[in-house]
Short mmCIF file of C-alpha atoms in Angstrom, two decimals:
data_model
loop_
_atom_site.label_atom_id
_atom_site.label_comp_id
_atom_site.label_asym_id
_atom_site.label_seq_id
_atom_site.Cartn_x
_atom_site.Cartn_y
_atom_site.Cartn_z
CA UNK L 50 26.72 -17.60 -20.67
CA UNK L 51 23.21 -17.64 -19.05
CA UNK L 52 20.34 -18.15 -21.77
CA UNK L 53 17.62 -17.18 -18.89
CA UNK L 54 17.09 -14.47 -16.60
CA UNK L 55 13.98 -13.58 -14.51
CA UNK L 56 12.32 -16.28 -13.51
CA UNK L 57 8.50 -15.66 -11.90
CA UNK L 58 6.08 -18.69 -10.86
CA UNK L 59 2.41 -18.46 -9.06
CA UNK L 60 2.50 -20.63 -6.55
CA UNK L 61 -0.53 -22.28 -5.72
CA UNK L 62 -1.99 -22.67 -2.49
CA UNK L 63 -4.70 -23.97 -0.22
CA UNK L 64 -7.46 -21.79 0.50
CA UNK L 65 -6.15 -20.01 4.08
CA UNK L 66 -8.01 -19.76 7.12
CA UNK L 67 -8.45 -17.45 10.09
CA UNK L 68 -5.57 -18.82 12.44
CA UNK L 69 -3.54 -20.75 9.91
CA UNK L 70 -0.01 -20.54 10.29
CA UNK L 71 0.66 -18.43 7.45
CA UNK L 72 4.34 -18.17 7.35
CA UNK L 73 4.63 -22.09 7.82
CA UNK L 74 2.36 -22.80 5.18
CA UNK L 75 4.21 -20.21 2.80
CA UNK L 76 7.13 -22.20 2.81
CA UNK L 77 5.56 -25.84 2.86
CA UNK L 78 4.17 -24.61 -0.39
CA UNK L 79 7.57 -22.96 -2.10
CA UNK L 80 9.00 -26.16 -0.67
CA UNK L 81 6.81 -28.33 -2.68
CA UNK L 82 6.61 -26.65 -5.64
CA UNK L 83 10.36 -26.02 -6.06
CA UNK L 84 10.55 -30.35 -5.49
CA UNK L 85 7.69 -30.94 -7.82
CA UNK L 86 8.83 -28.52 -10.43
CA UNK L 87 12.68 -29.52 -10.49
CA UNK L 88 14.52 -25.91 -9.64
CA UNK L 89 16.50 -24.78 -6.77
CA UNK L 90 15.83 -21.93 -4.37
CA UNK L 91 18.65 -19.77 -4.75
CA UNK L 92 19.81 -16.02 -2.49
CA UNK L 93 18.05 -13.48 -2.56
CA UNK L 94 14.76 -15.33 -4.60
CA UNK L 95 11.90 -13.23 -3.78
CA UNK L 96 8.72 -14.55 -2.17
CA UNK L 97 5.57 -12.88 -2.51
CA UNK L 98 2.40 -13.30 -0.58
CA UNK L 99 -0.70 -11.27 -0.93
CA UNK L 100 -1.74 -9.27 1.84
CA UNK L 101 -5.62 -10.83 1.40
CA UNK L 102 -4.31 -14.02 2.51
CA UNK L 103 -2.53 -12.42 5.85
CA UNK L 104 -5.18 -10.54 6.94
CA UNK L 105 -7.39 -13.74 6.12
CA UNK L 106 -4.93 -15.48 8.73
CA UNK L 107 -5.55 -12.74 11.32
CA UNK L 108 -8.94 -12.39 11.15
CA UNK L 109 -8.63 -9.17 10.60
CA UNK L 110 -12.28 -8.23 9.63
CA UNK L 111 -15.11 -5.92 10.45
CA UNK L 112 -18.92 -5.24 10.31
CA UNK L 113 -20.97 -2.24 8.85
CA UNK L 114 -22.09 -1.68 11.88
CA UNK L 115 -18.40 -1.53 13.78
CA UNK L 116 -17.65 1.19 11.12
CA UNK L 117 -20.59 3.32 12.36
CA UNK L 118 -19.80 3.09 15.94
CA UNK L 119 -16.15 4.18 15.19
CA UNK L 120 -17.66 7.08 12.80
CA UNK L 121 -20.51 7.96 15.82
CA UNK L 122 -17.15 8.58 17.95
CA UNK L 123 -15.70 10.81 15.70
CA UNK L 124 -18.60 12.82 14.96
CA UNK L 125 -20.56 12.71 17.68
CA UNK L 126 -22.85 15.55 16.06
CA UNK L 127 -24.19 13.42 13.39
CA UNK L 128 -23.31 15.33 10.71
CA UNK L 129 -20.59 15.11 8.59
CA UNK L 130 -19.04 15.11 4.95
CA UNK L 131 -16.55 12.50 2.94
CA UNK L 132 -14.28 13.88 0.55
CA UNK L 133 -13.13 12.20 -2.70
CA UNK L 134 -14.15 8.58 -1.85
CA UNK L 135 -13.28 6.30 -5.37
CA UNK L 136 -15.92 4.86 -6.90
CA UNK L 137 -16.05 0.96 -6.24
CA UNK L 138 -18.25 -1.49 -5.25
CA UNK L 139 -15.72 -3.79 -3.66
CA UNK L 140 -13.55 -1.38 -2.31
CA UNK L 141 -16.20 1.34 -1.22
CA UNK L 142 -19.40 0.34 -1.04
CA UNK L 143 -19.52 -1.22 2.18
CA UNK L 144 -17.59 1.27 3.89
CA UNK L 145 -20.23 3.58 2.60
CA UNK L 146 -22.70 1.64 4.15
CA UNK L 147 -21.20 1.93 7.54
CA UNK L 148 -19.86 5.65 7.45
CA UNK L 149 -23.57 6.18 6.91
CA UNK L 150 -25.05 4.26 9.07
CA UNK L 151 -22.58 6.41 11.48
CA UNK L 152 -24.28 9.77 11.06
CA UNK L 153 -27.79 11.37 10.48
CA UNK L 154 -26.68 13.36 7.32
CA UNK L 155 -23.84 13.00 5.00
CA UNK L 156 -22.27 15.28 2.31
CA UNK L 157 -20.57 13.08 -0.45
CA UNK L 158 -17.64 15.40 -2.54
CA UNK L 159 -16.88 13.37 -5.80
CA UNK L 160 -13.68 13.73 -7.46
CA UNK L 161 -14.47 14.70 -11.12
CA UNK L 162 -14.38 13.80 -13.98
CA UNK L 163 -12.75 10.55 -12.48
CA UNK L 164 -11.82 9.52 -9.14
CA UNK L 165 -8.21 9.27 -8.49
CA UNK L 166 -7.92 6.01 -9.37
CA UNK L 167 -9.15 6.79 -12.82
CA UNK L 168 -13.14 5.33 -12.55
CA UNK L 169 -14.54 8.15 -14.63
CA UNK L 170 -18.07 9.84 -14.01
CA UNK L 171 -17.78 11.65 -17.48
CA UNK L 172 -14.72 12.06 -19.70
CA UNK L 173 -12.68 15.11 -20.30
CA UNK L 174 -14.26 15.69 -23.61
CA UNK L 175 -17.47 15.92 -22.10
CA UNK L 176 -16.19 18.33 -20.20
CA UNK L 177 -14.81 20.62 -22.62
CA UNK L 178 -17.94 20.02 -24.52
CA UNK L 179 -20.23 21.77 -21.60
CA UNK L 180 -18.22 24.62 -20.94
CA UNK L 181 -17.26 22.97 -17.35
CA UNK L 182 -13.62 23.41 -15.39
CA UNK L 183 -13.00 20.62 -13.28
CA UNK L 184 -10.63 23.22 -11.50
CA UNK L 185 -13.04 25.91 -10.09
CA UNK L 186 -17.18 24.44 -10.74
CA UNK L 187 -18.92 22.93 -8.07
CA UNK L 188 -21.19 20.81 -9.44
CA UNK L 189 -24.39 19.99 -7.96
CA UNK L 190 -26.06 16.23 -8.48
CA UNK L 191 -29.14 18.02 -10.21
CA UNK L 192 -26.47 20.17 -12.46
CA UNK L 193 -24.83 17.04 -12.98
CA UNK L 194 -27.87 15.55 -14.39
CA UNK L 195 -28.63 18.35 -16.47
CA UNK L 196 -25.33 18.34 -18.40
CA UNK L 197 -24.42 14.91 -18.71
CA UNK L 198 -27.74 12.72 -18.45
CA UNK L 199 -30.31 11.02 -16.27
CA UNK L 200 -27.95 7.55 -15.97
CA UNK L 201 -24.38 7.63 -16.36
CA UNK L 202 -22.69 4.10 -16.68
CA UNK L 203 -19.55 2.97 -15.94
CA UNK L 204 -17.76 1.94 -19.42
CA UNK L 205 -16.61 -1.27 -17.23
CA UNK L 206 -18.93 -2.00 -14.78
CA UNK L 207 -22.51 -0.66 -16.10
CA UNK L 208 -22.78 1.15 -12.29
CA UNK L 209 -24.27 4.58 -12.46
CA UNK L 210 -21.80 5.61 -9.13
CA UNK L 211 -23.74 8.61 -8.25
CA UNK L 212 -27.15 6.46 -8.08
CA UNK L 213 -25.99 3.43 -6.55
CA UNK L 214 -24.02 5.63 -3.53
CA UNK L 215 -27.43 7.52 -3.12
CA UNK L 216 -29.42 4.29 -2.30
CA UNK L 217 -26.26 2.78 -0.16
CA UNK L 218 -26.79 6.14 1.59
CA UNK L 219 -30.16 7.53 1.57
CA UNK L 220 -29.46 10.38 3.95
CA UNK L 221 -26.36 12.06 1.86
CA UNK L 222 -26.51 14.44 -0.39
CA UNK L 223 -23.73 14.20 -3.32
CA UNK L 224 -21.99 17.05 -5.62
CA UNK L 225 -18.79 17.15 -8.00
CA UNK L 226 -16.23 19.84 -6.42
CA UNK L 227 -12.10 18.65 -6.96
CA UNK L 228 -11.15 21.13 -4.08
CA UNK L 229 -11.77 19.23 -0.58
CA UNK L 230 -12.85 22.74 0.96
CA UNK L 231 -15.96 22.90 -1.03
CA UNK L 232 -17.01 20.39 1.78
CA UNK L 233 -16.69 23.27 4.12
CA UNK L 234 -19.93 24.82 2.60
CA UNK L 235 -22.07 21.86 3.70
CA UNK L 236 -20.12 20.97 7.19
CA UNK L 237 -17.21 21.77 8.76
CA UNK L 238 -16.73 18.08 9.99
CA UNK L 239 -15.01 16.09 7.16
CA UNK L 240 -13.62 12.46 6.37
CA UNK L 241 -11.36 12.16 4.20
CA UNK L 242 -11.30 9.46 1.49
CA UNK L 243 -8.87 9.63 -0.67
CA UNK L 244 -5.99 7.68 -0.30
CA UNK L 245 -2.93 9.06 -1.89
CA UNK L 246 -3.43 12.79 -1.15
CA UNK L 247 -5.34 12.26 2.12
CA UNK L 248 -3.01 14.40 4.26
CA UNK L 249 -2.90 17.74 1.98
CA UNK L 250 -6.86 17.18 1.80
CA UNK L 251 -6.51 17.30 5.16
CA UNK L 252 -4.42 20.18 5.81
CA UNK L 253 -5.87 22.60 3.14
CA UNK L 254 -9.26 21.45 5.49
CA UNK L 255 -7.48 22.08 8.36
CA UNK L 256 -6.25 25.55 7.27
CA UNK L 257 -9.40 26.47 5.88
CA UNK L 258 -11.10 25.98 8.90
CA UNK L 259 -12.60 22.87 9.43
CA UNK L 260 -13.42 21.80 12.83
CA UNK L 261 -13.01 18.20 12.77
CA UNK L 262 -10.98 16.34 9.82
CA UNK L 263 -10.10 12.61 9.86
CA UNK L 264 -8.89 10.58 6.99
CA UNK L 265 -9.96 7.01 6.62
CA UNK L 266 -6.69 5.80 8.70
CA UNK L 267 -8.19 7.10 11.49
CA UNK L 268 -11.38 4.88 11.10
CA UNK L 269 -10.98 1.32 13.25
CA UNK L 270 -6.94 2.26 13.51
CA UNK L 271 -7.76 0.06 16.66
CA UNK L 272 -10.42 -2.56 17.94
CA UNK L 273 -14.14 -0.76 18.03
CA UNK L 274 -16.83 -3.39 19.97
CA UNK L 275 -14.56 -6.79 18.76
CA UNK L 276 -13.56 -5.57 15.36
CA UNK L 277 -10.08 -5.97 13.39
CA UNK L 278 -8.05 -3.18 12.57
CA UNK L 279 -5.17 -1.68 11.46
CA UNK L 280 -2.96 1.10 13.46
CA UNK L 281 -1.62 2.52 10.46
CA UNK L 282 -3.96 2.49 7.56
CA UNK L 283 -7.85 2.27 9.58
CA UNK L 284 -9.94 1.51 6.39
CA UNK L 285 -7.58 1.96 3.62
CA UNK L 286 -6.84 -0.82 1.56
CA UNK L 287 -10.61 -2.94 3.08
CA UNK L 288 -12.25 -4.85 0.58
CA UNK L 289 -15.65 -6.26 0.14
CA UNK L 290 -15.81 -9.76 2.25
CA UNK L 291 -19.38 -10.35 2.22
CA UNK L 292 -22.58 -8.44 2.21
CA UNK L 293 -22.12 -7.13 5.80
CA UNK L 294 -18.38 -7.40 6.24
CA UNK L 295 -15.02 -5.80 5.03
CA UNK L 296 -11.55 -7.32 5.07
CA UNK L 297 -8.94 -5.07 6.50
CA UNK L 298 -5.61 -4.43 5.28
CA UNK L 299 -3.03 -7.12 7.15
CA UNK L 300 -1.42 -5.80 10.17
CA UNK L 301 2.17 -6.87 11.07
CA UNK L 302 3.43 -7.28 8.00
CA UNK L 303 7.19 -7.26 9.42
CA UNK L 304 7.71 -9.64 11.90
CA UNK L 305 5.48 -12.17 9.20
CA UNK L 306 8.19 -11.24 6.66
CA UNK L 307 11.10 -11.67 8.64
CA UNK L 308 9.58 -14.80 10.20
CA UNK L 309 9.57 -16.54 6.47
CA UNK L 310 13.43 -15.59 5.57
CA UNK L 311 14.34 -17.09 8.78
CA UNK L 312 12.08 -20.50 8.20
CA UNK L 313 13.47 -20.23 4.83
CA UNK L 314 16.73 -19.86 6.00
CA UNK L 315 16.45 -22.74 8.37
CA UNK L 316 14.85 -24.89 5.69
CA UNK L 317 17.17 -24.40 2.70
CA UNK L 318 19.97 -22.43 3.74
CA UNK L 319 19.12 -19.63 1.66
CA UNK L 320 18.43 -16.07 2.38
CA UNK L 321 15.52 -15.31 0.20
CA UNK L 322 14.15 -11.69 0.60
CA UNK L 323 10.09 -11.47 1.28
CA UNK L 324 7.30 -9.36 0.75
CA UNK L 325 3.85 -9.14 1.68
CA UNK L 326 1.80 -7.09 -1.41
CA UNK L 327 -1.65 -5.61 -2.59
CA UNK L 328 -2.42 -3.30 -5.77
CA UNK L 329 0.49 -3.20 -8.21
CA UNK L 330 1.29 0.61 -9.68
CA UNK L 331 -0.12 0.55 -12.91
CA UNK L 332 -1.92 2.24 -14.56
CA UNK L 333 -4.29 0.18 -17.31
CA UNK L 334 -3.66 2.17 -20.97
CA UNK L 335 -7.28 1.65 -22.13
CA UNK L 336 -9.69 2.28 -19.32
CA UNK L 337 -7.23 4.72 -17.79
CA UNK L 338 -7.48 3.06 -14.23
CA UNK L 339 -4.56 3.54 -12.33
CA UNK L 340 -4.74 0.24 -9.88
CA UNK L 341 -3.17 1.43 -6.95
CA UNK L 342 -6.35 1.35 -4.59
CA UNK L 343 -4.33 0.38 -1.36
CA UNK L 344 -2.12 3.11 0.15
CA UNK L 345 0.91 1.23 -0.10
CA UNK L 346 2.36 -1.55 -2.76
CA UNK L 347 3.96 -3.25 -0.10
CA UNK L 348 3.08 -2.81 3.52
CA UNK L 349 5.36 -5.47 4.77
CA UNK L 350 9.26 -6.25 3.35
CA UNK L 351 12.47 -7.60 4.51
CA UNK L 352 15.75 -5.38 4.61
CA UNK L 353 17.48 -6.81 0.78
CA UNK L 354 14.08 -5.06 -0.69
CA UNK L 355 15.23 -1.35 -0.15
CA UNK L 356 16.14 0.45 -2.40
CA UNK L 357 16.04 1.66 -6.47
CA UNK L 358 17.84 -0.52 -9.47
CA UNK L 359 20.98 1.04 -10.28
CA UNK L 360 21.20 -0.08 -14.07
CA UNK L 361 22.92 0.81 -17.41
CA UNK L 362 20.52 0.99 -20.44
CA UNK L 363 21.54 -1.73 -22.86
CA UNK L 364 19.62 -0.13 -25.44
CA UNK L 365 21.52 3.28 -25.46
CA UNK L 366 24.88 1.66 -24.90
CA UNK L 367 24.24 -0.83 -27.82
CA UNK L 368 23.56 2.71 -30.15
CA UNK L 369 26.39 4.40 -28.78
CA UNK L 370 29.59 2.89 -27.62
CA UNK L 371 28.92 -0.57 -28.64
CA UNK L 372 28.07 0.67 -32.26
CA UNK L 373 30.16 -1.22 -34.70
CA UNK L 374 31.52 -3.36 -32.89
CA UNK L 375 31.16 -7.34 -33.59
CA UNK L 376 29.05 -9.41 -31.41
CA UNK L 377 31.43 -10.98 -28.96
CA UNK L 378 33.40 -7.54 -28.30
CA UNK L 379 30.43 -6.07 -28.06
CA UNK L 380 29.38 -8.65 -25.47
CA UNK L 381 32.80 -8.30 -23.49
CA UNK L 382 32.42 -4.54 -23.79
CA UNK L 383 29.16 -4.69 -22.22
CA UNK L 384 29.93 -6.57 -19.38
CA UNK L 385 32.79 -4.62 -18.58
CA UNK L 386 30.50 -1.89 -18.42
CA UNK L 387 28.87 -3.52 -16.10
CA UNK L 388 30.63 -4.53 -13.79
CA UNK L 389 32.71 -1.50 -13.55
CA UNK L 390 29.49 0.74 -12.70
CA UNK L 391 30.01 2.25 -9.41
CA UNK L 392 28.14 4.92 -7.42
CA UNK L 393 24.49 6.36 -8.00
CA UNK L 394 23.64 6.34 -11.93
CA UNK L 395 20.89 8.95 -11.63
CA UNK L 396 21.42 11.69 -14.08
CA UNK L 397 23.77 9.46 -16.45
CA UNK L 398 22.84 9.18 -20.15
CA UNK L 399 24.02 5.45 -19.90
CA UNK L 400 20.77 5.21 -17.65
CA UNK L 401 18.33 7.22 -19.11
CA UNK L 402 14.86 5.53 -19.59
CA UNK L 403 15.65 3.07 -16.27
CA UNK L 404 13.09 5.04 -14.42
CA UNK L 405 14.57 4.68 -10.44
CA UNK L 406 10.96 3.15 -9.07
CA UNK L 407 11.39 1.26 -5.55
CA UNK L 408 12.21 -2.49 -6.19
CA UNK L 409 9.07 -2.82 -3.70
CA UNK L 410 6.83 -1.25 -6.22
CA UNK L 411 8.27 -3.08 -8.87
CA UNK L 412 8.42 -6.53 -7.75
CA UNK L 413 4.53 -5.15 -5.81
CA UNK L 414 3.51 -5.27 -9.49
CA UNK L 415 5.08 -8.25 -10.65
CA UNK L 416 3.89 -10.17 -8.11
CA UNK L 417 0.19 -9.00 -8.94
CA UNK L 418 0.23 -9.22 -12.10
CA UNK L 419 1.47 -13.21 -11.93
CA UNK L 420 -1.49 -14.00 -9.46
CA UNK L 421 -4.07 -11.78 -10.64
CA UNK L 422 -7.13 -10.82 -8.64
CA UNK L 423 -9.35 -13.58 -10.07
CA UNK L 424 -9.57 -17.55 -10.11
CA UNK L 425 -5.72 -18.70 -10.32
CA UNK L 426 -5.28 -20.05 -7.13
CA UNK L 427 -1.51 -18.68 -6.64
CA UNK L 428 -1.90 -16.24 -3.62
CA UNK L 429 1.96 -16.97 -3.64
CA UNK L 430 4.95 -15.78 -6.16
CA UNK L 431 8.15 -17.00 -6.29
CA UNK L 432 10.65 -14.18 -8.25
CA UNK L 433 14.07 -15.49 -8.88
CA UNK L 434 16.83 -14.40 -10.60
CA UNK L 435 15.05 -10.73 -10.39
CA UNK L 436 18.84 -8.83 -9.04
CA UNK L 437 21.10 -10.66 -11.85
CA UNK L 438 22.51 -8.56 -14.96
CA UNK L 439 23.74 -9.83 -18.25
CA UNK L 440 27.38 -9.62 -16.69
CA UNK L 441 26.54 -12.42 -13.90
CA UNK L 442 27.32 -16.00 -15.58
#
């Protein structure tokens, strides 16, 4: 029988460029690695890329000031409020810059006590401490102060959020409110910034009254004064490029997919199944930061990626029907079990405990958890092996 299942290698890579062929140098770089390295490339492997390195290809960047001009056309009244931005210095700050830079006075709404990503301003036992629910109280910034302290520090990144938006921004005024129509007190023109409940945040607005709502997608969904963009997400998913630019998520994350299976295809005679990904869905147990700051885990996959794993839990079927049994019926049992699985196994006790996420989100993480966000060098994963089951020899 098989001793080895999953296989996952980073695969390193040159540094890419604006205008590099992307997909060719994807699989020049599987290529060599599977030659160097001694293994095969097999079906239905799964190739990873990050989506930094695509939009890096495309060029798909913009300026502070680009942002402004976009946000100046949206609100051409100069004022304006953002609701429930997350609290990051690569993944906000900039933008800040620019939505400010965009208007003559801003209202800032901050999730509390965290963001939705899980960067907290206080903790929930502060919270209870002060006599303060996060459901109903509107906090002010001088309220704020008065309960929790003059500086506030991030456990992780020593930022006092509140202070440091307040000097990106000097003409906004910030408060703690977790319903987006508090905004509606300040100004009835609103931007909203959070990214996985942007669109009820923008219907309760909408509802409530609001005269003008956008969400961050609509922010540079297409080319302001030379900039990149991106028709479905606008400013979701950016992160910090320099001190006056922001990197974009990737655009056309399909036909660069589909354009790798076929070279792959072409090259090896293997139909490998690829992925462009960002943020893996996680959520980190000790700093309770949930890392899913893009909108999607995967904004780009081919067709064999759809889907849910339809799987048996060894565990239970080992306590239960394989009970007793000695190791090599056991073993035949199991596979039999296997292999005669048919249909959808939601609701079965044989599959209780395989939660049913999307293979996308689940090979998303995989994939960024092998290259990390740091100094690896492997802006490429190679996943093989991922759809075998202890039945397949």
């Amino acid at each position: 029988m098989r001793t080895v299942g999953t296989v996952v290698r980073g695969i390193r890579a040159p540094i890419f460029r604006k205008e590099d062929d992307l997909a060719k140098l994807t699989c020049e770089c599987v290529l060599q690695a599977a030659q160097s390295e001694g293994f095969a490339i097999k079906d239905r492997d799964v190739i990873g890329v990050t989506e930094s390195t695509l939009a890096r290809t495309q060029g798909n960047y913009a300026t502070v000031e680009q942002i402004a001009a976009d946000v100046r056309s949206k609100f051409p009244g100069g004022v304006a409020g953002i609701v429930h931005p997350i609290l990051s210095r690569n993944r906000f700050s900039l933008l800040l810059k620019g939505i400010s830079m965009g208007l003559d006075k801003l209202y800032i709404q901050l999730a509390y006590p965290s963001d939705e990503v899980g960067n907290h301003l206080i903790s929930w036992d502060e919270l209870d401490e002060k006599g303060v629910n996060p459901t109903s109280d509107v906090l002010t910034e001088q309220k704020y102060r008065e309960l929790f302290g003059e500086e506030i520090l991030h456990p992780f990144t020593g930022v006092d959020y509140v202070r440091m938006y307040k000097e990106i921004a000097p003409n906004c005024e910030i408060f703690l409110a977790n319903d987006p129509r508090a905004m509606l007190k300040f100004t009835p023109n609103v931007l909203c910034c959070d990214i996985h409940t942007r669109e009820r945040s923008k219907r309760l607005l909408q509802k409530a009254g609001a005269e003008r709502v956008y969400t961050m997608a609509d922010i540079l969904s297409q080319p302001v004064e030379g900039s990149g963009y991106n028709p479905n997400y606008g400013l979701y998913g950016s992160n910090l490029s320099d001190e006056h630019t922001v990197k974009l998520f990737p655009r056309d994350c399909q036909d660069f997919v589909n354009r790798v299976q076929q070279m792959m295809l072409e090259k090896t005679g293997k139909r490998v199944e690829v992925m462009v990904y960002g943020d893996g869905a996680f959520k980190d147990p000790v700093g309770k930061i949930w890392e899913l700051a893009d909108p999607v885990v995967s904004p780009g996959y081919t067709s064999g990626l759809e889907g849910t794993p339809n799987e048996l839990k060894l565990k239970h079927l080992a306590d239960t029907s394989l009970k007793g049994m000695e190791e090599g019926a056991a073993e035949d049992a199991l596979r039999k079990a296997i292999e005669a699985k048919s249909g959808s196994l939601v609701g079965s006790m044989a599959a209780q405990g395989t939660t049913p996420r999307r293979y996308t989100d689940l090979l998303g993480s995989l994939c960024d958890l092998t290259s990390g966000s740091g100094d690896k060098g492997t802006p490429i994963v190679l996943v093989q092996d991922y759809f075998t089951n202890f039945a397949d020899e």
